[in-house]
Amino acid sequence: MRSLCVEPFQNFSVVDTGARRTLTYCSPWKTNHKHEAVLFPPPSRPIRKSLCICLSSSSKLPVMMEEEKKTFDANEAALLVKELNESFRTGKTKSYEWRVSQLKSIEKMVVEREKDICEALYKDLSKPEFEAFVSEIAMVKSSCKEALKELKHWMKPEKAKTSMATYPSSAEIVSEPLGAVLVISTWNYPFALSVKPVIGAITAGNATVLKPSEIAPATSSLLSKLFEEYLDRSAVRVVEGDVPQTTALLEQKWDKIFYTGSPRVGRIIMTAAAKHLTPVVLELGGKCPAVIDSDVDLQVTARRIVAGKWQANNGQACISVDYIITTKDFAPKLIDALRKGIEECFGTDPMESKDISRIVSSNHFSRLQSLMDEYKVYNKIVVGGQRNQKELKIAPTIFLDVPGDSQLMQEEIFGPLLPIITVENVKDSIDLINSKPKPLAAYLFTNNDKLKNYFVQSVSSGGMAINDTVLHVTVSSLPFGGVGESGMGSYHGKFSFDAFSHKKAVLYRSFSGDSSVRYPPYTPEKQKLIKAVMNGGIFNIILALMGWSRD
Amino acid sequence: MIEFVQDNEERIFQALDQDVGKHPVEAYRDEVGVVAKSAKLSLSCVEKWMAPRKGDLPLVFFPASAQVMPEPFGVVLIMGSWNFPISLSLDPLIAAISAGNAVVLKPSELSPTCSSFLAENIPKYLDSKSIKVIEGGIDVCEQLLQQKWDKIFFTGSQRVGRIVMTAAAQHLTPVTLELGGKSPAIMDSSSNPTNMKVIAKRIVGAKWGSCSGQACIAIDYLLVEERFASDLIDLLAKTIKQFYGQNPIESKSLCKIVNKNNFKRLLDLLKDPLVEASVVYGGSVDEEKMYIEPTILLNPPLDSQIMTEEIFGPLLPIITLDDIYESIDFISSRPKPLAIYAFTRDEKFKKQILSRTSSGSVTFNDTLLQFLCDSLPFGGVGQSGFGRYHGKYSFDTFSHEKAILQRGFFPELEPRYPPWNSFKLHFIKLAYAFNYIGLILLLLGLKK
């Protein structure tokens, strides 16, 4: 059932997770919360009092849903956290058996309900089944499989070396869960980006609350249903809703908050977390550049760019290619190759293709439209440009040499628009990239090893791929996360387990070998011996003991 | 940095004596020695730490390589603390430098002699274009925190930790917060008299031997069974006398309280009549010299300030329990501390402590030494902070680990691209399951 909204809010303009315009937002909620000096994004519904159609069978639901939404306030949130903490304290979630049972249930859930999941993704994003499988379902399945295979090994304490300074002793690092954690998810890969962090949280032994994005309402309500059915309710829960519910959750004290979304909301999350000294992982976004050298295999390059742009939720992905930089001479060839690649993948009229996602909402459609229509860029379109507001479709569109101060080059695009910027020399592209905030991913296509090295050394980004796009996030031995504006912390594979764990240092000592050197009253002789012990040399220690130290 | 500490050892001792009355032995052990050790380790390991690490790649990506490459964050801010004003400023500085960052160090204004010593001398030894020391108080901190840093490393109190993180949130700056808490020590009955003497020494050393209790990892309070309390108190009293003489305030081996504010704060903790009544040893003060004698309390009320706030001073409450196993619930029902110390030889008890409590670290049968162990991460959890350092963790704390995937143009997998059909879906499903045989069969047309 679509999520219900009776708009109590007025006086706001468009924004939602993923867009980055700052807006004024007046709400009766705001006045109660002194700390909300920074605004929180209102729901993505259009600017009017609206009553969304309830597609469920119950006609009483509009009023009930409104009440339901209203009742999840700070008190409810506090009760939820209390309940989860109590559950955590019983030690249940720490046990290997519990973690395995939940992981197996998630695996079962994905296998048994694949069809429902694909349907929800199609409802929310018109996501082609293939993309849904490859980028969401398969990713979740392989996360589960890996966690199940490796969990015993990950849970084992890690031995640590000890030195002369603490002799005799033994040391280890014990991984332990943090407690009750909050995962706030996003709308573009609403299934994978909800379930993967939850897998990480469960693998590490935590009690978890998932707040899926209201901008993907079908997936959000499916997740709520599926978690209820398949997972241990006493320790893993879903809270649906939008701003009020998220605000209520953020007021509580969590042991970790994991957020995927926009930098703007990331700031709000971190500020809320700061009140409780809650550590955060922020998986944000940015403008992911792709630099194309002229010595590349053009056909393969073009197809990989198509894969990394329009096959990635039609550009609505944090790691999709945001813009391209190439040399002036090479640009025309590249544009032709891209045009061909688009046609090969999506047919002569991409607007008719079933293999491409739509724009998620009318708000985002309007946002992208205004990016396209800005006077600085509208006449720079070289491929595409078609749009259909009713169906929320925009064709793969390429721009050539838009001005650096256009909105298209200032904001994260998060859509099917691809600006190509040309430079004299391909090396200049690196200065251009470094003049912007650090992106989540950076891509380079070249056969020139020197350029590869230079790029890797000089460009700071969350991750990078050379001669490909997007794939690096499927390698679970690589951490997936941002840096600077693109975020902090990382996950995937063992990094997920680590992200949701505390690594406790443990030192074992015995009573033997106690030296009075450690204790007052302090004397110059003790000083010499301490120096020798701390500097680690057994020779120095012997010298010091014999009174022959070098000081 | 190594030269800096070697050349200036005496002057550092003097500055520490001036600021907190620290004896040169303590000063070497906790400050100069720590910095020298850190710098030497970083020097010998930095090349290894800087090297990219290979990542495992499934065959299906062939040909490709995956690696994780550490890179500096950029320009980082380090805020030092006053209780170990040299090591808690310079150890993070060494870490930031080994990771390749430019650094601003803001030492604590509550240790002014050390702060100005650092401001004056660091530029003489280190690259003053990339490493700067800024002195000042709250107003300077506020100004610094308004800037966009690529990382902030803060050592200090929870209250200020919140302020730092809130400021960092405006710029999405990652932070490491090394905070504090009430680090408990547990003593059970499984120790014989000889060991008891050692235990007493270690407790006294960990409480009063570390900046007179003004240390984040000092023992804050002690948990022991009722029946051992009075023996323990006697033993502790004896040990205190052994270490500090009859008149500890005159001892050169005891640090003073850093300033009037903290002095007053500590005295206020004792003002509560019920707390005052629970003092069983010590209690005298010298307001002029700002010394407080090692003081032991027995069972002050659990809701008194001395039992709800981090003490950070030379007052040691002892809380008695009927059964030492109760200590686990006692500790786990309170905010997570930076360290837990447990004196026990009961292996079952040790396991329970490890699995049912959470803290930055746990040390069995000793105190403070975890700080010197470079292979152990040093940091808190929950209210005691997040992030960690020491050894390689220092380098990692100031680095961004960049994931890099390198591929060639050949071969190219058709099934990656639309238009989609069931063959391509089947292919991808097999690829994801790493079912290479299935893939080959599919390609040969032998699999449906």
Short mmCIF file of N, CA and C in Angstrom, two decimals, chain A residues 126-251:
data_model
loop_
_atom_site.label_atom_id
_atom_site.label_comp_id
_atom_site.label_asym_id
_atom_site.label_seq_id
_atom_site.Cartn_x
_atom_site.Cartn_y
_atom_site.Cartn_z
N SER A 126 10.31 2.09 -11.18
CA SER A 126 10.25 1.44 -12.50
C SER A 126 11.57 0.75 -12.78
N LYS A 127 12.13 0.15 -11.74
CA LYS A 127 13.44 -0.49 -11.90
C LYS A 127 13.28 -1.78 -12.69
N PRO A 128 14.04 -1.92 -13.78
CA PRO A 128 13.93 -3.17 -14.55
C PRO A 128 14.32 -4.35 -13.67
N GLU A 129 13.68 -5.46 -13.90
CA GLU A 129 13.92 -6.64 -13.06
C GLU A 129 15.39 -7.01 -13.04
N PHE A 130 16.02 -6.87 -14.16
CA PHE A 130 17.43 -7.23 -14.26
C PHE A 130 18.27 -6.37 -13.31
N GLU A 131 18.03 -5.07 -13.38
CA GLU A 131 18.79 -4.16 -12.52
C GLU A 131 18.47 -4.46 -11.06
N ALA A 132 17.18 -4.73 -10.80
CA ALA A 132 16.78 -5.03 -9.43
C ALA A 132 17.52 -6.26 -8.95
N PHE A 133 17.64 -7.24 -9.82
CA PHE A 133 18.35 -8.44 -9.40
C PHE A 133 19.82 -8.13 -9.15
N VAL A 134 20.45 -7.58 -10.17
CA VAL A 134 21.91 -7.40 -10.11
C VAL A 134 22.33 -6.46 -8.99
N SER A 135 21.62 -5.32 -8.89
CA SER A 135 22.13 -4.31 -7.96
C SER A 135 21.52 -4.39 -6.59
N GLU A 136 20.45 -5.12 -6.41
CA GLU A 136 19.84 -5.15 -5.08
C GLU A 136 19.79 -6.57 -4.51
N ILE A 137 19.05 -7.44 -5.19
CA ILE A 137 18.83 -8.76 -4.63
C ILE A 137 20.12 -9.57 -4.55
N ALA A 138 20.87 -9.57 -5.64
CA ALA A 138 22.10 -10.36 -5.65
C ALA A 138 23.09 -9.84 -4.62
N MET A 139 23.13 -8.52 -4.48
CA MET A 139 24.07 -7.93 -3.52
C MET A 139 23.73 -8.36 -2.10
N VAL A 140 22.44 -8.36 -1.80
CA VAL A 140 22.02 -8.74 -0.44
C VAL A 140 22.30 -10.22 -0.20
N LYS A 141 22.01 -11.02 -1.22
CA LYS A 141 22.26 -12.48 -1.09
C LYS A 141 23.73 -12.74 -0.82
N SER A 142 24.58 -12.08 -1.60
CA SER A 142 26.00 -12.39 -1.44
C SER A 142 26.52 -11.84 -0.12
N SER A 143 25.96 -10.73 0.38
CA SER A 143 26.32 -10.23 1.71
C SER A 143 26.03 -11.27 2.77
N CYS A 144 24.82 -11.84 2.68
CA CYS A 144 24.41 -12.87 3.66
C CYS A 144 25.34 -14.05 3.59
N LYS A 145 25.58 -14.52 2.37
CA LYS A 145 26.41 -15.72 2.20
C LYS A 145 27.78 -15.50 2.80
N GLU A 146 28.36 -14.35 2.48
CA GLU A 146 29.70 -14.09 2.98
C GLU A 146 29.70 -14.02 4.50
N ALA A 147 28.70 -13.33 5.06
CA ALA A 147 28.64 -13.19 6.51
C ALA A 147 28.50 -14.55 7.17
N LEU A 148 27.64 -15.40 6.61
CA LEU A 148 27.45 -16.72 7.20
C LEU A 148 28.74 -17.53 7.15
N LYS A 149 29.44 -17.39 6.04
CA LYS A 149 30.67 -18.17 5.88
C LYS A 149 31.76 -17.69 6.83
N GLU A 150 31.86 -16.37 6.98
CA GLU A 150 33.01 -15.81 7.70
C GLU A 150 32.74 -15.46 9.15
N LEU A 151 31.48 -15.51 9.58
CA LEU A 151 31.14 -14.96 10.90
C LEU A 151 31.99 -15.52 12.03
N LYS A 152 32.16 -16.84 12.03
CA LYS A 152 32.93 -17.44 13.14
C LYS A 152 34.32 -16.81 13.19
N HIS A 153 34.88 -16.68 12.02
CA HIS A 153 36.23 -16.14 11.94
C HIS A 153 36.26 -14.67 12.36
N TRP A 154 35.27 -13.90 11.92
CA TRP A 154 35.25 -12.49 12.28
C TRP A 154 35.05 -12.29 13.78
N MET A 155 34.28 -13.20 14.40
CA MET A 155 33.96 -13.03 15.81
C MET A 155 35.11 -13.40 16.73
N LYS A 156 36.08 -14.12 16.16
CA LYS A 156 37.19 -14.56 17.02
C LYS A 156 38.06 -13.38 17.44
N PRO A 157 38.50 -13.36 18.70
CA PRO A 157 39.41 -12.29 19.11
C PRO A 157 40.70 -12.37 18.31
N GLU A 158 41.29 -11.23 18.09
CA GLU A 158 42.51 -11.15 17.29
C GLU A 158 43.68 -11.04 18.26
N LYS A 159 44.65 -11.89 18.12
CA LYS A 159 45.80 -11.80 19.05
C LYS A 159 46.61 -10.55 18.72
N ALA A 160 47.14 -9.93 19.75
CA ALA A 160 47.98 -8.75 19.52
C ALA A 160 49.36 -8.99 20.10
N LYS A 161 50.36 -8.47 19.42
CA LYS A 161 51.74 -8.66 19.91
C LYS A 161 51.99 -7.80 21.13
N THR A 162 52.82 -8.30 22.03
CA THR A 162 53.17 -7.43 23.16
C THR A 162 54.67 -7.17 23.13
N SER A 163 55.07 -6.11 23.79
CA SER A 163 56.47 -5.73 23.72
C SER A 163 57.12 -5.81 25.09
N MET A 164 58.38 -5.50 25.11
CA MET A 164 59.15 -5.47 26.34
C MET A 164 58.50 -4.60 27.40
N ALA A 165 57.88 -3.54 26.96
CA ALA A 165 57.35 -2.57 27.91
C ALA A 165 56.28 -3.18 28.82
N THR A 166 55.60 -4.22 28.35
CA THR A 166 54.54 -4.80 29.18
C THR A 166 54.85 -6.25 29.55
N TYR A 167 56.09 -6.65 29.33
CA TYR A 167 56.46 -8.05 29.62
C TYR A 167 56.35 -8.35 31.10
N PRO A 168 55.82 -9.51 31.53
CA PRO A 168 55.19 -10.55 30.70
C PRO A 168 53.70 -10.28 30.56
N SER A 169 53.18 -10.46 29.39
CA SER A 169 51.75 -10.18 29.20
C SER A 169 51.27 -10.85 27.92
N SER A 170 49.97 -10.95 27.78
CA SER A 170 49.42 -11.35 26.48
C SER A 170 48.27 -10.40 26.18
N ALA A 171 48.02 -10.21 24.89
CA ALA A 171 47.02 -9.21 24.54
C ALA A 171 46.15 -9.70 23.40
N GLU A 172 44.92 -9.23 23.38
CA GLU A 172 44.05 -9.55 22.25
C GLU A 172 43.05 -8.43 22.05
N ILE A 173 42.44 -8.46 20.86
CA ILE A 173 41.41 -7.47 20.55
C ILE A 173 40.11 -8.24 20.34
N VAL A 174 39.13 -7.89 21.15
CA VAL A 174 37.85 -8.60 21.14
C VAL A 174 36.81 -7.74 20.43
N SER A 175 36.13 -8.32 19.45
CA SER A 175 35.06 -7.55 18.77
C SER A 175 33.79 -7.71 19.56
N GLU A 176 33.14 -6.61 19.88
CA GLU A 176 31.86 -6.74 20.56
C GLU A 176 30.85 -5.80 19.94
N PRO A 177 29.57 -6.14 20.03
CA PRO A 177 28.55 -5.26 19.45
C PRO A 177 28.47 -3.95 20.22
N LEU A 178 27.93 -2.95 19.57
CA LEU A 178 27.83 -1.65 20.20
C LEU A 178 26.57 -1.54 21.05
N GLY A 179 25.48 -2.21 20.64
CA GLY A 179 24.25 -2.14 21.43
C GLY A 179 23.05 -2.03 20.53
N ALA A 180 22.37 -0.89 20.59
CA ALA A 180 21.19 -0.67 19.75
C ALA A 180 21.57 0.36 18.69
N VAL A 181 21.43 -0.04 17.43
CA VAL A 181 21.88 0.85 16.36
C VAL A 181 20.74 1.24 15.44
N LEU A 182 20.92 2.38 14.80
CA LEU A 182 19.88 2.92 13.91
C LEU A 182 20.42 2.98 12.49
N VAL A 183 19.69 2.38 11.56
CA VAL A 183 20.08 2.44 10.16
C VAL A 183 19.03 3.27 9.42
N ILE A 184 19.47 4.37 8.84
CA ILE A 184 18.54 5.22 8.08
C ILE A 184 18.90 5.06 6.62
N SER A 185 17.92 4.62 5.86
CA SER A 185 18.23 4.22 4.49
C SER A 185 17.71 5.23 3.47
N THR A 186 17.93 4.93 2.21
CA THR A 186 17.59 5.87 1.16
C THR A 186 16.73 5.24 0.09
N TRP A 187 16.38 6.01 -0.93
CA TRP A 187 15.33 5.57 -1.86
C TRP A 187 15.82 4.98 -3.16
N ASN A 188 17.10 5.17 -3.52
CA ASN A 188 17.47 4.77 -4.87
C ASN A 188 17.78 3.28 -5.01
N TYR A 189 18.34 2.70 -3.98
CA TYR A 189 18.46 1.25 -3.92
C TYR A 189 17.82 0.86 -2.60
N PRO A 190 16.52 1.07 -2.54
CA PRO A 190 15.86 1.05 -1.23
C PRO A 190 15.91 -0.31 -0.54
N PHE A 191 16.03 -1.36 -1.32
CA PHE A 191 16.12 -2.66 -0.68
C PHE A 191 17.55 -2.94 -0.21
N ALA A 192 18.50 -2.86 -1.14
CA ALA A 192 19.88 -3.19 -0.79
C ALA A 192 20.45 -2.25 0.25
N LEU A 193 20.19 -0.95 0.11
CA LEU A 193 20.81 0.00 1.03
C LEU A 193 20.11 0.02 2.38
N SER A 194 19.01 -0.72 2.50
CA SER A 194 18.41 -0.92 3.81
C SER A 194 18.95 -2.22 4.40
N VAL A 195 18.88 -3.29 3.60
CA VAL A 195 19.19 -4.60 4.17
C VAL A 195 20.69 -4.82 4.39
N LYS A 196 21.51 -4.28 3.50
CA LYS A 196 22.95 -4.53 3.68
C LYS A 196 23.50 -3.98 4.99
N PRO A 197 23.20 -2.72 5.34
CA PRO A 197 23.68 -2.25 6.65
C PRO A 197 23.05 -3.05 7.79
N VAL A 198 21.80 -3.46 7.65
CA VAL A 198 21.16 -4.24 8.71
C VAL A 198 21.90 -5.57 8.87
N ILE A 199 22.30 -6.16 7.75
CA ILE A 199 23.11 -7.39 7.82
C ILE A 199 24.38 -7.12 8.61
N GLY A 200 25.03 -5.99 8.32
CA GLY A 200 26.24 -5.63 9.05
C GLY A 200 25.97 -5.51 10.54
N ALA A 201 24.88 -4.84 10.88
CA ALA A 201 24.55 -4.63 12.29
C ALA A 201 24.28 -5.95 13.00
N ILE A 202 23.53 -6.82 12.33
CA ILE A 202 23.19 -8.12 12.94
C ILE A 202 24.43 -8.99 13.05
N THR A 203 25.25 -8.99 12.00
CA THR A 203 26.47 -9.81 12.02
C THR A 203 27.35 -9.42 13.20
N ALA A 204 27.35 -8.14 13.53
CA ALA A 204 28.17 -7.69 14.64
C ALA A 204 27.47 -7.88 15.98
N GLY A 205 26.22 -8.34 15.98
CA GLY A 205 25.53 -8.69 17.22
C GLY A 205 24.69 -7.60 17.83
N ASN A 206 24.28 -6.61 17.05
CA ASN A 206 23.52 -5.51 17.61
C ASN A 206 22.02 -5.72 17.47
N ALA A 207 21.26 -4.97 18.29
CA ALA A 207 19.83 -4.83 18.08
C ALA A 207 19.69 -3.65 17.11
N THR A 208 18.75 -3.73 16.20
CA THR A 208 18.75 -2.77 15.09
C THR A 208 17.37 -2.22 14.78
N VAL A 209 17.33 -0.92 14.50
CA VAL A 209 16.11 -0.32 13.95
C VAL A 209 16.44 0.19 12.56
N LEU A 210 15.59 -0.14 11.61
CA LEU A 210 15.75 0.33 10.24
C LEU A 210 14.69 1.36 9.96
N LYS A 211 15.10 2.51 9.45
CA LYS A 211 14.14 3.53 9.02
C LYS A 211 14.32 3.65 7.50
N PRO A 212 13.45 2.98 6.72
CA PRO A 212 13.60 3.06 5.26
C PRO A 212 13.13 4.40 4.75
N SER A 213 13.45 4.71 3.51
CA SER A 213 13.08 6.02 2.98
C SER A 213 11.62 6.04 2.56
N GLU A 214 10.95 7.13 2.92
CA GLU A 214 9.54 7.27 2.56
C GLU A 214 9.37 7.62 1.08
N ILE A 215 10.49 7.95 0.42
CA ILE A 215 10.40 8.30 -0.99
C ILE A 215 10.29 7.04 -1.85
N ALA A 216 10.55 5.88 -1.24
CA ALA A 216 10.33 4.60 -1.92
C ALA A 216 9.32 3.85 -1.07
N PRO A 217 8.06 4.28 -1.11
CA PRO A 217 7.08 3.79 -0.14
C PRO A 217 6.73 2.31 -0.28
N ALA A 218 6.72 1.81 -1.51
CA ALA A 218 6.36 0.39 -1.67
C ALA A 218 7.41 -0.48 -1.02
N THR A 219 8.67 -0.15 -1.26
CA THR A 219 9.74 -0.93 -0.65
C THR A 219 9.74 -0.75 0.86
N SER A 220 9.49 0.46 1.31
CA SER A 220 9.46 0.71 2.75
C SER A 220 8.43 -0.17 3.43
N SER A 221 7.23 -0.20 2.85
CA SER A 221 6.21 -0.98 3.56
C SER A 221 6.46 -2.48 3.38
N LEU A 222 7.07 -2.87 2.26
CA LEU A 222 7.39 -4.29 2.09
C LEU A 222 8.43 -4.71 3.12
N LEU A 223 9.44 -3.85 3.31
CA LEU A 223 10.47 -4.16 4.30
C LEU A 223 9.86 -4.33 5.68
N SER A 224 8.92 -3.43 6.01
CA SER A 224 8.28 -3.51 7.31
C SER A 224 7.59 -4.86 7.47
N LYS A 225 6.89 -5.24 6.43
CA LYS A 225 6.16 -6.52 6.47
C LYS A 225 7.13 -7.71 6.56
N LEU A 226 8.14 -7.69 5.71
CA LEU A 226 9.06 -8.82 5.64
C LEU A 226 9.85 -9.00 6.93
N PHE A 227 10.30 -7.88 7.51
CA PHE A 227 11.08 -7.98 8.74
C PHE A 227 10.22 -8.57 9.85
N GLU A 228 8.97 -8.14 9.87
CA GLU A 228 8.01 -8.65 10.86
C GLU A 228 7.87 -10.15 10.72
N GLU A 229 7.82 -10.59 9.47
CA GLU A 229 7.57 -12.01 9.19
C GLU A 229 8.81 -12.88 9.41
N TYR A 230 9.95 -12.36 9.04
CA TYR A 230 11.13 -13.22 9.00
C TYR A 230 12.12 -13.03 10.13
N LEU A 231 12.13 -11.85 10.75
CA LEU A 231 13.20 -11.58 11.71
C LEU A 231 12.69 -11.48 13.14
N ASP A 232 13.61 -11.50 14.07
CA ASP A 232 13.29 -11.49 15.50
C ASP A 232 12.84 -10.10 15.92
N ARG A 233 11.57 -9.97 16.11
CA ARG A 233 10.99 -8.68 16.40
C ARG A 233 11.55 -8.02 17.67
N SER A 234 12.01 -8.86 18.58
CA SER A 234 12.46 -8.26 19.84
C SER A 234 13.77 -7.51 19.68
N ALA A 235 14.44 -7.72 18.55
CA ALA A 235 15.73 -7.07 18.39
C ALA A 235 15.93 -6.39 17.05
N VAL A 236 15.05 -6.64 16.10
CA VAL A 236 15.20 -6.01 14.78
C VAL A 236 13.85 -5.45 14.37
N ARG A 237 13.79 -4.13 14.13
CA ARG A 237 12.52 -3.51 13.83
C ARG A 237 12.63 -2.52 12.69
N VAL A 238 11.47 -2.27 12.10
CA VAL A 238 11.41 -1.24 11.06
C VAL A 238 10.49 -0.15 11.55
N VAL A 239 10.91 1.08 11.41
CA VAL A 239 10.02 2.21 11.69
C VAL A 239 9.83 2.96 10.39
N GLU A 240 8.60 2.99 9.91
CA GLU A 240 8.33 3.72 8.67
C GLU A 240 7.97 5.15 9.00
N GLY A 241 8.05 5.99 7.99
CA GLY A 241 7.60 7.36 8.22
C GLY A 241 8.52 8.35 7.55
N ASP A 242 8.31 9.60 7.87
CA ASP A 242 9.18 10.61 7.29
C ASP A 242 9.75 11.53 8.37
N VAL A 243 9.69 12.83 8.12
CA VAL A 243 10.41 13.74 9.01
C VAL A 243 10.10 13.57 10.49
N PRO A 244 8.84 13.59 10.90
CA PRO A 244 8.59 13.51 12.34
C PRO A 244 9.13 12.22 12.95
N GLN A 245 8.95 11.11 12.21
CA GLN A 245 9.41 9.84 12.77
C GLN A 245 10.93 9.81 12.86
N THR A 246 11.58 10.29 11.79
CA THR A 246 13.05 10.30 11.81
C THR A 246 13.57 11.22 12.90
N THR A 247 12.93 12.37 13.06
CA THR A 247 13.34 13.30 14.11
C THR A 247 13.22 12.64 15.47
N ALA A 248 12.08 11.97 15.67
CA ALA A 248 11.88 11.30 16.96
C ALA A 248 12.96 10.27 17.21
N LEU A 249 13.30 9.52 16.17
CA LEU A 249 14.35 8.50 16.32
C LEU A 249 15.69 9.16 16.63
N LEU A 250 15.98 10.26 15.95
CA LEU A 250 17.29 10.90 16.13
C LEU A 250 17.46 11.54 17.49
N GLU A 251 16.36 11.77 18.18
CA GLU A 251 16.50 12.36 19.52
C GLU A 251 16.99 11.34 20.54
#
